[in-house]
Amino acid sequence: MVLTGHSLGRNKFEQLLKQGRLSKEAINATYKIMRRIEGEELGVDAAEMVVTSTMQEIEEQWGLYDGFDLKLERKLRVRRQRRVSCLGRYMPRMVVIPPGMDFSYVTTQDSLENDGDLMSLLGSDDRAQNKTHLPQIWSEIMRFFTNPHKPTILALSRPDPKKNVTTLLKAFGECQLLRELANLTLILGNRDDIEDMSNSSSVVLTTVLKLIDRYDLYGQVAYPKHHKQSEVPEIYRLAAKTKGVFINPALVEPFGLTLIEAAAYGLPVVATKNGGPVDILKVLNNGLLVDPHDQNAIADALLKLVADKNLWAECRKNGLRNIHRFSWTEHCRNYLSRVERCRNRHPTSRLEIMTIPEEPMSDSLRDMEDISLRFSIEGDIKLNGEIDAAARQKKIVEAFTRMASLNSNTGIVYGPGRRQMLFVIAADCYDSNGETTETFQAMIMNVMKDAGLCFGLGNIGFVLLTGSSFRETMQALSCCPVNIEDFDALVCNSGSEMYYPWKDMVADTDYEAHVAYRWPGENVRSMAMRLARTEDGAEDDITEYVAACSSRCYSYSIKPGAKTRRIDDLRQRLRMRGSRCNLVYTHAASRLNVVPLFASRMQALRYLSIRWAIDLSKVVLFVGEKGDTDYEDLLGGLHKTIVLKGTVAYGSGKLLRNEDNFKREDAVAQGNPNIKFVGTSGGQNIAGALVALGIK
């Protein structure tokens, strides 16, 4: 997987906390930001490569995440290159690929030689009569200036305190030489009345007006009230024709698209040294970096570019020569090149997808191909490659034949791919000691019985998802008056193993290979047990449960009353060490299963959906009101869910998350129309729930 993040949650969370307006709890309640952060952490877990815009994004944003450590990533990369074992640890590769831009709107008329239109605007000769053909925004800006012939220093941003426009204005106002050599244009969004703007924007604009008055900058600073987005290119053109400079003095700039836009029009730039501009100027070599807090440094950089025409011309030339590095063509080339390297490192194994075999024609339509049918078709001539009348007639007949075959049950040979629906039993029925209860067997019987009454057993496939081992599952089913062959699949050990009773009782090796990706194996076996214990825990609080272990699952028994770390805490500790695993407390919190990252009960269900060509919307999941710590994952998705009340007495949810993390309602949408509750597992209640879910 290739991950491209945007506006990352941890960085947003820190910024909101620094503002001091909202508490941590209020931020999470408003933005569900802890759920978002966990989603981004899961993305890092699964990603082979993470695409970023700048190095600043890697160091200061992704560096905040548990799943990424720049130093550890480099160490692991060196170990791989030297063919030294990484001991099951992994960090995704972070690569900088700047966003692409469309430069098609930049035309040849933007050259400096073609400055007749500027002369027309300034009215220095007979061409003044052509002013009506010039961009309106030029007149809106130039009307502010006493001497419009001077170069224009252009700043274009929102009126946001973080954009640091007031420091720029102070730098300009206090540098007399800069004021003599240049004008300043501030494009700060659109406004009708400052009083009607948001508080932060109105404060910025009010401060701007006060500073203009303090330094008596009337006739030297333009601050038009309105501009259209389509006029932004003309604003850049005007600044370039006056041999001006573009400046981005933001306190922190994540990337800086305006710098690239300015360079496309031949404008040298002055930019903040905090963030993306460092990478941009390293490529373009068309300007100077400054400390945004140092107004003297800002003034000196602007003065250097405005006063030194040779430096100005060199920066302009460099920007135009290198701007293609930020085109969409270059972006796509870099992106696809990086993706191809990932493909070469991890060649994809071919997964056999079961196809639906063609069925014999039903008796009622067996001779249809021999019947001559006439259809109303306009003309027999092919137009733009369209099929002729005879071919079209044949296709229609074949379509009718296929439809009739699909609607007929005659001659169907059983195979999982022929199922119309899947009923999936995933209720975690354990007592307080983690032993399977009789409710489990009763629920299976009722679900199968109700399915047969409603749809016919031949049309429904049954799948069992459980946190128990294969041996424990077989033992529990042996007490149930159903045939084991009635199940199309058994998914055991929290989604790490899959068996097909109708075929054989051997684990699916393709599935094992599928989930083995990034599985640390033996390297995590003792580490997980050690990290799961709390500091004050005893040595025997957690012990390996060998009977349930397999090559893709390490199981640990939890002593009654023992304190163990919750899933989010344990996952964080493993992530910070570069170990990527899926963790599940099962058997009423008496057992911990450590399985591969891509192994889970829900992922196993998706695997079957793809392999058997059964859409997830045709899957019905039966669960209790609580369950293992992966219970929430089973509730969301395209499938339908029926919650059987009273079937599960003891769950493991208390060991899922700490109190300051996100809540279940942040992960599972309230009022989900795909989820229905029934009082018992009785036939009428289940049948009614199926009808309510649109299943007939």
GROMACS .gro file of N, CA and C in nm, residues 274-415:
model
  426
  274ASN      N    1   1.087   2.793   0.750
  274ASN     CA    2   1.019   2.691   0.828
  274ASN      C    3   0.920   2.614   0.742
  275GLY      N    4   0.959   2.495   0.699
  275GLY     CA    5   0.865   2.410   0.626
  275GLY      C    6   0.905   2.383   0.483
  276GLY      N    7   0.803   2.369   0.399
  276GLY     CA    8   0.820   2.328   0.260
  276GLY      C    9   0.905   2.418   0.173
  277PRO      N   10   0.905   2.551   0.194
  277PRO     CA   11   0.986   2.637   0.107
  277PRO      C   12   1.134   2.599   0.101
  278VAL      N   13   1.185   2.537   0.206
  278VAL     CA   14   1.325   2.494   0.204
  278VAL      C   15   1.348   2.397   0.089
  279ASP      N   16   1.258   2.299   0.073
  279ASP     CA   17   1.270   2.202  -0.035
  279ASP      C   18   1.246   2.266  -0.171
  280ILE      N   19   1.149   2.358  -0.177
  280ILE     CA   20   1.115   2.421  -0.305
  280ILE      C   21   1.231   2.504  -0.357
  281LEU      N   22   1.289   2.587  -0.271
  281LEU     CA   23   1.399   2.673  -0.316
  281LEU      C   24   1.526   2.593  -0.343
  282LYS      N   25   1.539   2.478  -0.280
  282LYS     CA   26   1.653   2.392  -0.309
  282LYS      C   27   1.646   2.342  -0.453
  283VAL      N   28   1.524   2.319  -0.502
  283VAL     CA   29   1.505   2.273  -0.640
  283VAL      C   30   1.508   2.390  -0.738
  284LEU      N   31   1.435   2.497  -0.707
  284LEU     CA   32   1.421   2.608  -0.801
  284LEU      C   33   1.541   2.703  -0.799
  285ASN      N   34   1.603   2.719  -0.683
  285ASN     CA   35   1.717   2.810  -0.669
  285ASN      C   36   1.683   2.949  -0.723
  286ASN      N   37   1.568   2.999  -0.680
  286ASN     CA   38   1.519   3.126  -0.736
  286ASN      C   39   1.486   3.229  -0.629
  287GLY      N   40   1.552   3.222  -0.514
  287GLY     CA   41   1.522   3.321  -0.412
  287GLY      C   42   1.598   3.299  -0.284
  288LEU      N   43   1.547   3.359  -0.176
  288LEU     CA   44   1.616   3.359  -0.048
  288LEU      C   45   1.522   3.311   0.063
  289LEU      N   46   1.579   3.243   0.162
  289LEU     CA   47   1.505   3.199   0.279
  289LEU      C   48   1.532   3.294   0.395
  290VAL      N   49   1.430   3.317   0.479
  290VAL     CA   50   1.446   3.409   0.591
  290VAL      C   51   1.380   3.352   0.716
  291ASP      N   52   1.422   3.403   0.829
  291ASP     CA   53   1.356   3.373   0.956
  291ASP      C   54   1.231   3.461   0.963
  292PRO      N   55   1.111   3.401   0.968
  292PRO     CA   56   0.989   3.482   0.964
  292PRO      C   57   0.970   3.571   1.086
  293HIS      N   58   1.044   3.545   1.193
  293HIS     CA   59   1.033   3.628   1.313
  293HIS      C   60   1.127   3.749   1.308
  294ASP      N   61   1.219   3.751   1.212
  294ASP     CA   62   1.321   3.856   1.204
  294ASP      C   63   1.284   3.953   1.092
  295GLN      N   64   1.224   4.066   1.129
  295GLN     CA   65   1.179   4.161   1.027
  295GLN      C   66   1.296   4.227   0.955
  296ASN      N   67   1.409   4.241   1.021
  296ASN     CA   68   1.527   4.298   0.954
  296ASN      C   69   1.578   4.204   0.845
  297ALA      N   70   1.576   4.073   0.874
  297ALA     CA   71   1.618   3.975   0.774
  297ALA      C   72   1.523   3.976   0.654
  298ILE      N   73   1.395   3.994   0.681
  298ILE     CA   74   1.296   4.001   0.572
  298ILE      C   75   1.324   4.123   0.484
  299ALA      N   76   1.346   4.237   0.547
  299ALA     CA   77   1.373   4.360   0.472
  299ALA      C   78   1.502   4.348   0.391
  300ASP      N   79   1.606   4.290   0.450
  300ASP     CA   80   1.735   4.277   0.380
  300ASP      C   81   1.722   4.187   0.258
  301ALA      N   82   1.647   4.076   0.271
  301ALA     CA   83   1.631   3.984   0.158
  301ALA      C   84   1.554   4.050   0.045
  302LEU      N   85   1.447   4.121   0.078
  302LEU     CA   86   1.369   4.190  -0.024
  302LEU      C   87   1.453   4.298  -0.092
  303LEU      N   88   1.527   4.371  -0.013
  303LEU     CA   89   1.609   4.479  -0.067
  303LEU      C   90   1.717   4.424  -0.161
  304LYS      N   91   1.774   4.311  -0.124
  304LYS     CA   92   1.879   4.250  -0.207
  304LYS      C   93   1.825   4.213  -0.345
  305LEU      N   94   1.705   4.155  -0.350
  305LEU     CA   95   1.649   4.113  -0.479
  305LEU      C   96   1.599   4.231  -0.561
  306VAL      N   97   1.544   4.332  -0.495
  306VAL     CA   98   1.492   4.448  -0.567
  306VAL      C   99   1.605   4.536  -0.620
  307ALA      N  100   1.711   4.551  -0.540
  307ALA     CA  101   1.818   4.644  -0.577
  307ALA      C  102   1.919   4.583  -0.673
  308ASP      N  103   1.943   4.453  -0.663
  308ASP     CA  104   2.044   4.388  -0.746
  308ASP      C  105   1.976   4.325  -0.868
  309LYS      N  106   1.978   4.395  -0.980
  309LYS     CA  107   1.907   4.348  -1.099
  309LYS      C  108   1.969   4.221  -1.156
  310ASN      N  109   2.099   4.204  -1.140
  310ASN     CA  110   2.163   4.082  -1.189
  310ASN      C  111   2.115   3.960  -1.108
  311LEU      N  112   2.108   3.977  -0.975
  311LEU     CA  113   2.058   3.869  -0.890
  311LEU      C  114   1.912   3.840  -0.922
  312TRP      N  115   1.834   3.946  -0.943
  312TRP     CA  116   1.693   3.929  -0.977
  312TRP      C  117   1.678   3.849  -1.106
  313ALA      N  118   1.756   3.885  -1.207
  313ALA     CA  119   1.748   3.817  -1.337
  313ALA      C  120   1.792   3.671  -1.325
  314GLU      N  121   1.894   3.646  -1.244
  314GLU     CA  122   1.943   3.509  -1.227
  314GLU      C  123   1.838   3.422  -1.157
  315CYS      N  124   1.774   3.477  -1.053
  315CYS     CA  125   1.669   3.402  -0.982
  315CYS      C  126   1.550   3.375  -1.073
  316ARG      N  127   1.514   3.474  -1.152
  316ARG     CA  128   1.403   3.455  -1.245
  316ARG      C  129   1.436   3.344  -1.344
  317LYS      N  130   1.557   3.348  -1.399
  317LYS     CA  131   1.599   3.248  -1.497
  317LYS      C  132   1.601   3.108  -1.437
  318ASN      N  133   1.654   3.097  -1.315
  318ASN     CA  134   1.659   2.966  -1.248
  318ASN      C  135   1.519   2.910  -1.224
  319GLY      N  136   1.429   2.997  -1.179
  319GLY     CA  137   1.293   2.951  -1.152
  319GLY      C  138   1.224   2.899  -1.276
  320LEU      N  139   1.235   2.973  -1.385
  320LEU     CA  140   1.171   2.930  -1.510
  320LEU      C  141   1.235   2.803  -1.566
  321ARG      N  142   1.367   2.788  -1.545
  321ARG     CA  143   1.435   2.670  -1.598
  321ARG      C  144   1.399   2.543  -1.520
  322ASN      N  145   1.374   2.557  -1.390
  322ASN     CA  146   1.351   2.439  -1.305
  322ASN      C  147   1.205   2.415  -1.270
  323ILE      N  148   1.116   2.501  -1.316
  323ILE     CA  149   0.977   2.490  -1.272
  323ILE      C  150   0.912   2.361  -1.318
  324HIS      N  151   0.964   2.300  -1.425
  324HIS     CA  152   0.905   2.174  -1.473
  324HIS      C  153   0.915   2.063  -1.369
  325ARG      N  154   1.004   2.080  -1.271
  325ARG     CA  155   1.019   1.978  -1.166
  325ARG      C  156   0.893   1.968  -1.080
  326PHE      N  157   0.805   2.068  -1.090
  326PHE     CA  158   0.681   2.067  -1.012
  326PHE      C  159   0.558   2.054  -1.101
  327SER      N  160   0.576   2.004  -1.221
  327SER     CA  161   0.462   1.983  -1.311
  327SER      C  162   0.394   1.851  -1.279
  328TRP      N  163   0.271   1.835  -1.328
  328TRP     CA  164   0.200   1.709  -1.309
  328TRP      C  165   0.273   1.594  -1.378
  329THR      N  166   0.333   1.624  -1.492
  329THR     CA  167   0.408   1.520  -1.563
  329THR      C  168   0.522   1.467  -1.478
  330GLU      N  169   0.596   1.559  -1.417
  330GLU     CA  170   0.709   1.518  -1.333
  330GLU      C  171   0.660   1.446  -1.208
  331HIS      N  172   0.550   1.497  -1.150
  331HIS     CA  173   0.494   1.433  -1.031
  331HIS      C  174   0.455   1.288  -1.061
  332CYS      N  175   0.384   1.267  -1.171
  332CYS     CA  176   0.340   1.132  -1.206
  332CYS      C  177   0.459   1.041  -1.236
  333ARG      N  178   0.561   1.096  -1.303
  333ARG     CA  179   0.679   1.016  -1.334
  333ARG      C  180   0.748   0.970  -1.205
  334ASN      N  181   0.765   1.062  -1.111
  334ASN     CA  182   0.829   1.026  -0.984
  334ASN      C  183   0.744   0.927  -0.906
  335TYR      N  184   0.614   0.952  -0.904
  335TYR     CA  185   0.524   0.866  -0.827
  335TYR      C  186   0.525   0.723  -0.881
  336LEU      N  187   0.508   0.710  -1.012
  336LEU     CA  188   0.503   0.577  -1.072
  336LEU      C  189   0.637   0.506  -1.060
  337SER      N  190   0.745   0.581  -1.067
  337SER     CA  191   0.877   0.522  -1.050
  337SER      C  192   0.893   0.463  -0.911
  338ARG      N  193   0.848   0.536  -0.811
  338ARG     CA  194   0.855   0.486  -0.673
  338ARG      C  195   0.766   0.364  -0.653
  339VAL      N  196   0.647   0.369  -0.710
  339VAL     CA  197   0.556   0.255  -0.697
  339VAL      C  198   0.615   0.131  -0.763
  340GLU      N  199   0.680   0.150  -0.877
  340GLU     CA  200   0.740   0.037  -0.947
  340GLU      C  201   0.850  -0.028  -0.863
  341ARG      N  202   0.924   0.054  -0.789
  341ARG     CA  203   1.027  -0.003  -0.701
  341ARG      C  204   0.964  -0.088  -0.592
  342CYS      N  205   0.850  -0.043  -0.541
  342CYS     CA  206   0.779  -0.123  -0.440
  342CYS      C  207   0.734  -0.255  -0.499
  343ARG      N  208   0.684  -0.252  -0.622
  343ARG     CA  209   0.639  -0.375  -0.688
  343ARG      C  210   0.755  -0.471  -0.707
  344ASN      N  211   0.870  -0.418  -0.741
  344ASN     CA  212   0.986  -0.504  -0.763
  344ASN      C  213   1.033  -0.569  -0.633
  345ARG      N  214   1.019  -0.495  -0.522
  345ARG     CA  215   1.061  -0.552  -0.393
  345ARG      C  216   0.963  -0.657  -0.344
  346HIS      N  217   0.836  -0.640  -0.379
  346HIS     CA  218   0.733  -0.733  -0.331
  346HIS      C  219   0.646  -0.777  -0.447
  347PRO      N  220   0.693  -0.871  -0.529
  347PRO     CA  221   0.610  -0.919  -0.640
  347PRO      C  222   0.482  -0.981  -0.587
  348THR      N  223   0.372  -0.944  -0.650
  348THR     CA  224   0.241  -0.989  -0.604
  348THR      C  225   0.217  -1.134  -0.640
  349SER      N  226   0.176  -1.212  -0.541
  349SER     CA  227   0.140  -1.351  -0.568
  349SER      C  228   0.002  -1.355  -0.631
  350ARG      N  229  -0.018  -1.450  -0.720
  350ARG     CA  230  -0.147  -1.460  -0.788
  350ARG      C  231  -0.245  -1.538  -0.701
  351LEU      N  232  -0.355  -1.476  -0.668
  351LEU     CA  233  -0.458  -1.542  -0.588
  351LEU      C  234  -0.565  -1.594  -0.681
  352GLU      N  235  -0.595  -1.721  -0.669
  352GLU     CA  236  -0.695  -1.781  -0.756
  352GLU      C  237  -0.834  -1.737  -0.712
  353ILE      N  238  -0.904  -1.668  -0.800
  353ILE     CA  239  -1.040  -1.622  -0.771
  353ILE      C  240  -1.138  -1.719  -0.835
  354MET      N  241  -1.231  -1.769  -0.755
  354MET     CA  242  -1.327  -1.866  -0.807
  354MET      C  243  -1.423  -1.798  -0.902
  355THR      N  244  -1.436  -1.851  -1.021
  355THR     CA  245  -1.529  -1.797  -1.120
  355THR      C  246  -1.656  -1.880  -1.120
  356ILE      N  247  -1.765  -1.817  -1.159
  356ILE     CA  248  -1.893  -1.888  -1.166
  356ILE      C  249  -1.900  -1.960  -1.300
  357PRO      N  250  -1.905  -2.093  -1.300
  357PRO     CA  251  -1.907  -2.166  -1.428
  357PRO      C  252  -2.037  -2.144  -1.502
  358GLU      N  253  -2.028  -2.149  -1.635
  358GLU     CA  254  -2.150  -2.137  -1.715
  358GLU      C  255  -2.236  -2.260  -1.694
  359GLU      N  256  -2.365  -2.237  -1.681
  359GLU     CA  257  -2.457  -2.347  -1.657
  359GLU      C  258  -2.525  -2.387  -1.787
  360PRO      N  259  -2.570  -2.512  -1.795
  360PRO     CA  260  -2.640  -2.556  -1.916
  360PRO      C  261  -2.771  -2.480  -1.933
  361MET      N  262  -2.811  -2.464  -2.056
  361MET     CA  263  -2.935  -2.393  -2.085
  361MET      C  264  -3.054  -2.469  -2.028
  362SER      N  265  -3.149  -2.395  -1.971
  362SER     CA  266  -3.267  -2.460  -1.915
  362SER      C  267  -3.351  -2.520  -2.027
  363ASP      N  268  -3.435  -2.619  -1.991
  363ASP     CA  269  -3.515  -2.689  -2.092
  363ASP      C  270  -3.604  -2.594  -2.170
  364SER      N  271  -3.661  -2.494  -2.101
  364SER     CA  272  -3.756  -2.406  -2.167
  364SER      C  273  -3.690  -2.317  -2.272
  365LEU      N  274  -3.557  -2.298  -2.262
  365LEU     CA  275  -3.487  -2.211  -2.356
  365LEU      C  276  -3.382  -2.284  -2.437
  366ARG      N  277  -3.384  -2.418  -2.432
  366ARG     CA  278  -3.276  -2.494  -2.493
  366ARG      C  279  -3.268  -2.472  -2.644
  367ASP      N  280  -3.382  -2.452  -2.708
  367ASP     CA  281  -3.382  -2.439  -2.854
  367ASP      C  282  -3.393  -2.293  -2.900
  368MET      N  283  -3.370  -2.198  -2.809
  368MET     CA  284  -3.393  -2.058  -2.845
  368MET      C  285  -3.300  -2.011  -2.956
  369GLU      N  286  -3.179  -2.064  -2.962
  369GLU     CA  287  -3.086  -2.018  -3.066
  369GLU      C  288  -3.136  -2.053  -3.206
  370ASP      N  289  -3.222  -2.153  -3.216
  370ASP     CA  290  -3.273  -2.194  -3.347
  370ASP      C  291  -3.398  -2.117  -3.387
  371ILE      N  292  -3.450  -2.034  -3.301
  371ILE     CA  293  -3.572  -1.959  -3.330
  371ILE      C  294  -3.534  -1.824  -3.389
  372SER      N  295  -3.595  -1.791  -3.498
  372SER     CA  296  -3.567  -1.663  -3.562
  372SER      C  297  -3.653  -1.556  -3.498
  373LEU      N  298  -3.586  -1.456  -3.440
  373LEU     CA  299  -3.657  -1.345  -3.376
  373LEU      C  300  -3.622  -1.216  -3.447
  374ARG      N  301  -3.720  -1.131  -3.463
  374ARG     CA  302  -3.696  -1.002  -3.526
  374ARG      C  303  -3.707  -0.892  -3.421
  375PHE      N  304  -3.607  -0.807  -3.418
  375PHE     CA  305  -3.608  -0.695  -3.325
  375PHE      C  306  -3.609  -0.566  -3.404
  376SER      N  307  -3.670  -0.465  -3.349
  376SER     CA  308  -3.676  -0.335  -3.415
  376SER      C  309  -3.541  -0.266  -3.399
  377ILE      N  310  -3.462  -0.268  -3.505
  377ILE     CA  311  -3.329  -0.208  -3.502
  377ILE      C  312  -3.320  -0.107  -3.615
  378GLU      N  313  -3.276   0.012  -3.585
  378GLU     CA  314  -3.270   0.118  -3.685
  378GLU      C  315  -3.150   0.097  -3.776
  379GLY      N  316  -3.177   0.037  -3.891
  379GLY     CA  317  -3.072   0.022  -3.992
  379GLY      C  318  -2.982  -0.097  -3.967
  380ASP      N  319  -2.919  -0.144  -4.072
  380ASP     CA  320  -2.829  -0.257  -4.064
  380ASP      C  321  -2.684  -0.216  -4.082
  381ILE      N  322  -2.659  -0.085  -4.093
  381ILE     CA  323  -2.523  -0.039  -4.120
  381ILE      C  324  -2.452  -0.009  -3.988
  382LYS      N  325  -2.326  -0.050  -3.977
  382LYS     CA  326  -2.247  -0.021  -3.858
  382LYS      C  327  -2.210   0.126  -3.855
  383LEU      N  328  -2.232   0.189  -3.741
  383LEU     CA  329  -2.194   0.328  -3.722
  383LEU      C  330  -2.096   0.336  -3.606
  384ASN      N  331  -1.976   0.391  -3.633
  384ASN     CA  332  -1.873   0.404  -3.530
  384ASN      C  333  -1.843   0.271  -3.463
  385GLY      N  334  -1.839   0.164  -3.543
  385GLY     CA  335  -1.804   0.035  -3.487
  385GLY      C  336  -1.919  -0.038  -3.421
  386GLU      N  337  -2.041   0.013  -3.430
  386GLU     CA  338  -2.155  -0.052  -3.366
  386GLU      C  339  -2.186  -0.183  -3.437
  387ILE      N  340  -2.229  -0.285  -3.361
  387ILE     CA  341  -2.257  -0.415  -3.420
  387ILE      C  342  -2.379  -0.407  -3.511
  388ASP      N  343  -2.383  -0.495  -3.611
  388ASP     CA  344  -2.495  -0.494  -3.704
  388ASP      C  345  -2.614  -0.566  -3.643
  389ALA      N  346  -2.723  -0.572  -3.720
  389ALA     CA  347  -2.849  -0.624  -3.666
  389ALA      C  348  -2.838  -0.771  -3.627
  390ALA      N  349  -2.774  -0.852  -3.710
  390ALA     CA  350  -2.765  -0.995  -3.681
  390ALA      C  351  -2.685  -1.021  -3.553
  391ALA      N  352  -2.572  -0.951  -3.540
  391ALA     CA  353  -2.489  -0.969  -3.421
  391ALA      C  354  -2.560  -0.920  -3.297
  392ARG      N  355  -2.632  -0.808  -3.310
  392ARG     CA  356  -2.704  -0.755  -3.195
  392ARG      C  357  -2.814  -0.852  -3.153
  393GLN      N  358  -2.884  -0.911  -3.250
  393GLN     CA  359  -2.989  -1.007  -3.218
  393GLN      C  360  -2.931  -1.126  -3.143
  394LYS      N  361  -2.815  -1.173  -3.187
  394LYS     CA  362  -2.752  -1.288  -3.122
  394LYS      C  363  -2.715  -1.255  -2.978
  395LYS      N  364  -2.665  -1.133  -2.954
  395LYS     CA  365  -2.627  -1.094  -2.818
  395LYS      C  366  -2.748  -1.087  -2.727
  396ILE      N  367  -2.860  -1.038  -2.779
  396ILE     CA  368  -2.981  -1.029  -2.697
  396ILE      C  369  -3.031  -1.167  -2.660
  397VAL      N  370  -3.027  -1.259  -2.755
  397VAL     CA  371  -3.069  -1.397  -2.727
  397VAL      C  372  -2.979  -1.458  -2.620
  398GLU      N  373  -2.848  -1.435  -2.633
  398GLU     CA  374  -2.755  -1.489  -2.534
  398GLU      C  375  -2.779  -1.430  -2.396
  399ALA      N  376  -2.815  -1.301  -2.392
  399ALA     CA  377  -2.843  -1.238  -2.263
  399ALA      C  378  -2.965  -1.300  -2.198
  400PHE      N  379  -3.072  -1.323  -2.276
  400PHE     CA  380  -3.191  -1.388  -2.222
  400PHE      C  381  -3.158  -1.528  -2.172
  401THR      N  382  -3.075  -1.598  -2.246
  401THR     CA  383  -3.039  -1.734  -2.208
  401THR      C  384  -2.964  -1.736  -2.075
  402ARG      N  385  -2.869  -1.643  -2.060
  402ARG     CA  386  -2.792  -1.637  -1.935
  402ARG      C  387  -2.882  -1.603  -1.818
  403MET      N  388  -2.974  -1.509  -1.837
  403MET     CA  389  -3.064  -1.470  -1.729
  403MET      C  390  -3.152  -1.587  -1.687
  404ALA      N  391  -3.202  -1.660  -1.784
  404ALA     CA  392  -3.287  -1.775  -1.752
  404ALA      C  393  -3.207  -1.881  -1.678
  405SER      N  394  -3.082  -1.899  -1.717
  405SER     CA  395  -2.998  -2.000  -1.652
  405SER      C  396  -2.971  -1.963  -1.507
  406LEU      N  397  -2.945  -1.834  -1.484
  406LEU     CA  398  -2.915  -1.790  -1.348
  406LEU      C  399  -3.036  -1.802  -1.257
  407ASN      N  400  -3.156  -1.788  -1.313
  407ASN     CA  401  -3.278  -1.795  -1.233
  407ASN      C  402  -3.327  -1.937  -1.212
  408SER      N  403  -3.258  -2.033  -1.271
  408SER     CA  404  -3.300  -2.172  -1.260
  408SER      C  405  -3.204  -2.248  -1.170
  409ASN      N  406  -3.258  -2.340  -1.089
  409ASN     CA  407  -3.175  -2.421  -1.000
  409ASN      C  408  -3.142  -2.557  -1.059
  410THR      N  409  -3.184  -2.581  -1.182
  410THR     CA  410  -3.164  -2.711  -1.244
  410THR      C  411  -3.017  -2.733  -1.276
  411GLY      N  412  -2.965  -2.845  -1.232
  411GLY     CA  413  -2.830  -2.884  -1.272
  411GLY      C  414  -2.719  -2.811  -1.202
  412ILE      N  415  -2.746  -2.741  -1.089
  412ILE     CA  416  -2.640  -2.668  -1.020
  412ILE      C  417  -2.556  -2.766  -0.939
  413VAL      N  418  -2.426  -2.757  -0.955
  413VAL     CA  419  -2.333  -2.836  -0.876
  413VAL      C  420  -2.278  -2.748  -0.766
  414TYR      N  421  -2.279  -2.797  -0.640
  414TYR     CA  422  -2.242  -2.713  -0.527
  414TYR      C  423  -2.094  -2.673  -0.530
  415GLY      N  424  -2.071  -2.548  -0.497
  415GLY     CA  425  -1.938  -2.493  -0.475
  415GLY      C  426  -1.958  -2.362  -0.403
   0.00000   0.00000   0.00000
